[in-house]
Short mmCIF file of the C-alpha atoms (twelve columns), coordinates in Angstrom:
data_MODEL
# 
_entry.id   MODEL 
# 
loop_
_atom_site.group_PDB 
_atom_site.id 
_atom_site.type_symbol 
_atom_site.label_atom_id 
_atom_site.label_alt_id 
_atom_site.label_comp_id 
_atom_site.label_asym_id 
_atom_site.label_seq_id 
_atom_site.Cartn_x 
_atom_site.Cartn_y 
_atom_site.Cartn_z 
_atom_site.pdbx_PDB_model_num 
ATOM 1   C CA . MET A 1   -91.241 174.837 74.981 1 
ATOM 2   C CA . ASN A 2   -91.219 178.484 73.883 1 
ATOM 3   C CA . TYR A 3   -88.330 179.240 76.236 1 
ATOM 4   C CA . ARG A 4   -86.277 176.501 74.605 1 
ATOM 5   C CA . ILE A 5   -86.835 178.018 71.142 1 
ATOM 6   C CA . LEU A 6   -85.999 181.488 72.451 1 
ATOM 7   C CA . PHE A 7   -82.799 180.156 74.021 1 
ATOM 8   C CA . ILE A 8   -81.755 178.486 70.765 1 
ATOM 9   C CA . VAL A 9   -82.447 181.660 68.768 1 
ATOM 10  C CA . ILE A 10  -80.391 183.763 71.196 1 
ATOM 11  C CA . LEU A 11  -77.584 181.217 71.097 1 
ATOM 12  C CA . VAL A 12  -77.501 181.145 67.283 1 
ATOM 13  C CA . VAL A 13  -77.632 184.937 66.956 1 
ATOM 14  C CA . GLY A 14  -74.838 185.284 69.502 1 
ATOM 15  C CA . CYS A 15  -72.645 182.874 67.568 1 
ATOM 16  C CA . ILE A 16  -72.973 184.677 64.252 1 
ATOM 17  C CA . SER A 17  -69.793 186.656 63.759 1 
ATOM 18  C CA . GLN A 18  -70.020 190.423 63.510 1 
ATOM 19  C CA . THR A 19  -68.958 191.905 60.180 1 
ATOM 20  C CA . TYR A 20  -66.927 195.096 60.466 1 
ATOM 21  C CA . THR A 21  -66.769 197.451 57.493 1 
ATOM 22  C CA . ALA A 22  -64.290 200.079 56.362 1 
ATOM 23  C CA . GLU A 23  -66.933 202.739 57.006 1 
ATOM 24  C CA . GLU A 24  -67.332 201.601 60.615 1 
ATOM 25  C CA . ALA A 25  -63.561 201.538 61.088 1 
ATOM 26  C CA . GLN A 26  -63.344 205.060 59.677 1 
ATOM 27  C CA . GLN A 27  -65.957 206.312 62.148 1 
ATOM 28  C CA . VAL A 28  -64.329 204.542 65.113 1 
ATOM 29  C CA . ALA A 29  -60.899 205.976 64.220 1 
ATOM 30  C CA . ALA A 30  -62.234 209.500 63.638 1 
ATOM 31  C CA . ASP A 31  -64.098 209.473 66.964 1 
ATOM 32  C CA . TYR A 32  -60.977 208.237 68.746 1 
ATOM 33  C CA . ILE A 33  -58.668 210.929 67.343 1 
ATOM 34  C CA . LYS A 34  -61.225 213.687 67.960 1 
ATOM 35  C CA . ARG A 35  -61.242 212.700 71.663 1 
ATOM 36  C CA . ALA A 36  -57.484 212.088 71.941 1 
ATOM 37  C CA . PRO A 37  -55.227 214.610 73.753 1 
ATOM 38  C CA . THR A 38  -53.214 215.795 70.743 1 
ATOM 39  C CA . TYR A 39  -56.330 216.793 68.810 1 
ATOM 40  C CA . THR A 40  -58.426 218.032 71.736 1 
ATOM 41  C CA . PHE A 41  -55.609 220.294 72.957 1 
ATOM 42  C CA . ASP A 42  -55.421 222.434 69.816 1 
ATOM 43  C CA . GLY A 43  -56.558 220.531 66.738 1 
ATOM 44  C CA . ILE A 44  -58.179 222.764 64.132 1 
ATOM 45  C CA . ALA A 45  -61.592 221.296 63.253 1 
ATOM 46  C CA . GLY A 46  -61.690 222.490 59.647 1 
ATOM 47  C CA . THR A 47  -58.484 220.608 58.875 1 
ATOM 48  C CA . PHE A 48  -59.630 217.177 60.111 1 
ATOM 49  C CA . GLN A 49  -59.745 214.716 57.223 1 
ATOM 50  C CA . VAL A 50  -59.804 210.945 56.874 1 
ATOM 51  C CA . SER A 51  -57.468 210.474 53.930 1 
ATOM 52  C CA . GLN A 52  -57.295 206.685 53.608 1 
ATOM 53  C CA . VAL A 53  -58.781 203.440 54.909 1 
ATOM 54  C CA . GLU A 54  -56.836 200.268 54.139 1 
ATOM 55  C CA . PRO A 55  -57.862 196.704 54.962 1 
ATOM 56  C CA . LEU A 56  -55.267 194.690 56.878 1 
ATOM 57  C CA . ASP A 57  -54.512 190.971 56.923 1 
ATOM 58  C CA . CYS A 58  -57.025 190.035 59.607 1 
ATOM 59  C CA . LYS A 59  -60.775 190.022 58.985 1 
ATOM 60  C CA . GLY A 60  -62.409 193.218 60.269 1 
ATOM 61  C CA . CYS A 61  -59.046 194.998 60.619 1 
ATOM 62  C CA . PHE A 62  -58.230 198.344 59.015 1 
ATOM 63  C CA . GLU A 63  -55.630 201.093 59.137 1 
ATOM 64  C CA . VAL A 64  -57.238 204.510 58.963 1 
ATOM 65  C CA . THR A 65  -55.088 207.521 58.064 1 
ATOM 66  C CA . ILE A 66  -56.281 210.862 59.419 1 
ATOM 67  C CA . LYS A 67  -54.736 214.250 58.736 1 
ATOM 68  C CA . PHE A 68  -55.249 217.393 60.787 1 
ATOM 69  C CA . THR A 69  -53.453 220.567 61.774 1 
ATOM 70  C CA . SER A 70  -52.827 221.720 65.318 1 
ATOM 71  C CA . GLY A 71  -52.123 225.247 66.474 1 
ATOM 72  C CA . TYR A 72  -48.893 224.399 68.272 1 
ATOM 73  C CA . PRO A 73  -46.078 221.890 67.738 1 
ATOM 74  C CA . GLY A 74  -45.894 218.738 69.819 1 
ATOM 75  C CA . PHE A 75  -48.183 215.958 70.956 1 
ATOM 76  C CA . GLY A 76  -50.635 215.229 73.733 1 
ATOM 77  C CA . ALA A 77  -51.880 217.816 76.210 1 
ATOM 78  C CA . ARG A 78  -49.218 220.506 76.325 1 
ATOM 79  C CA . SER A 79  -50.719 223.032 78.742 1 
ATOM 80  C CA . ALA A 80  -47.765 222.665 81.137 1 
ATOM 81  C CA . TYR A 81  -45.354 223.978 78.496 1 
ATOM 82  C CA . PHE A 82  -44.620 227.407 77.090 1 
ATOM 83  C CA . LEU A 83  -45.569 227.111 73.432 1 
ATOM 84  C CA . VAL A 84  -45.021 229.363 70.457 1 
ATOM 85  C CA . ARG A 85  -47.974 229.256 68.086 1 
ATOM 86  C CA . ARG A 86  -47.073 227.485 64.857 1 
ATOM 87  C CA . LEU A 87  -49.508 225.610 62.669 1 
ATOM 88  C CA . THR A 88  -48.361 221.997 62.669 1 
ATOM 89  C CA . PRO A 89  -49.709 219.333 60.293 1 
ATOM 90  C CA . HIS A 90  -50.149 215.834 61.711 1 
ATOM 91  C CA . THR A 91  -50.840 212.425 60.217 1 
ATOM 92  C CA . ALA A 92  -52.397 209.808 62.485 1 
ATOM 93  C CA . LYS A 93  -52.444 206.128 61.584 1 
ATOM 94  C CA . VAL A 94  -55.111 204.355 63.576 1 
ATOM 95  C CA . ARG A 95  -55.431 200.579 63.621 1 
ATOM 96  C CA . VAL A 96  -58.992 199.379 64.163 1 
ATOM 97  C CA . GLU A 97  -59.582 195.680 64.830 1 
ATOM 98  C CA . LYS A 98  -63.167 194.437 64.945 1 
ATOM 99  C CA . GLY A 99  -64.500 197.830 65.940 1 
ATOM 100 C CA . GLN A 100 -61.831 198.647 68.545 1 
ATOM 101 C CA . VAL A 101 -58.826 200.967 68.288 1 
ATOM 102 C CA . THR A 102 -55.719 198.917 69.027 1 
ATOM 103 C CA . GLN A 103 -53.056 201.421 67.964 1 
ATOM 104 C CA . ALA A 104 -52.870 205.143 67.209 1 
ATOM 105 C CA . ILE A 105 -49.550 206.573 66.041 1 
ATOM 106 C CA . ILE A 106 -49.107 210.232 65.098 1 
ATOM 107 C CA . ASP A 107 -46.400 211.335 62.657 1 
ATOM 108 C CA . ASP A 108 -44.673 207.946 63.030 1 
ATOM 109 C CA . ILE A 109 -43.218 209.104 66.368 1 
ATOM 110 C CA . TRP A 110 -45.982 209.475 68.965 1 
ATOM 111 C CA . ASP A 111 -48.095 206.719 70.515 1 
ATOM 112 C CA . GLU A 112 -51.377 208.498 71.183 1 
ATOM 113 C CA . MET A 113 -52.735 205.627 73.286 1 
ATOM 114 C CA . LYS A 114 -49.734 205.473 75.622 1 
ATOM 115 C CA . GLN A 115 -48.993 209.215 75.380 1 
ATOM 116 C CA . GLN A 116 -45.310 208.657 74.754 1 
ATOM 117 C CA . SER A 117 -42.728 208.816 72.009 1 
ATOM 118 C CA . ILE A 118 -41.977 205.621 70.112 1 
ATOM 119 C CA . VAL A 119 -38.645 207.026 68.927 1 
ATOM 120 C CA . LYS A 120 -35.645 206.409 71.161 1 
# 
């Protein structure tokens, strides 16, 4: 009898939908960008700033805007290239859906998830 009640409780708890907040989306997006190649290569920690969190049309979906400066121009890991040091500001727009990053675009031209340009 007790196992039946436990099973029902687990089933009910599992069916309750998770609520995702703007604060959680902000943390997920910030963690993602801090581990992404463009920022890890030469992002300057003191410049990292979440500037905006906007709810999107779907429940639990947000676009998080993050600004940071890197020490060299370009995107991704650039160790294979000869680079001239130049402070370069970046704006990342990260789409978070139900706690997962589904898109990360930097400066409207670089897909950070696919590590490729979105401009042809």
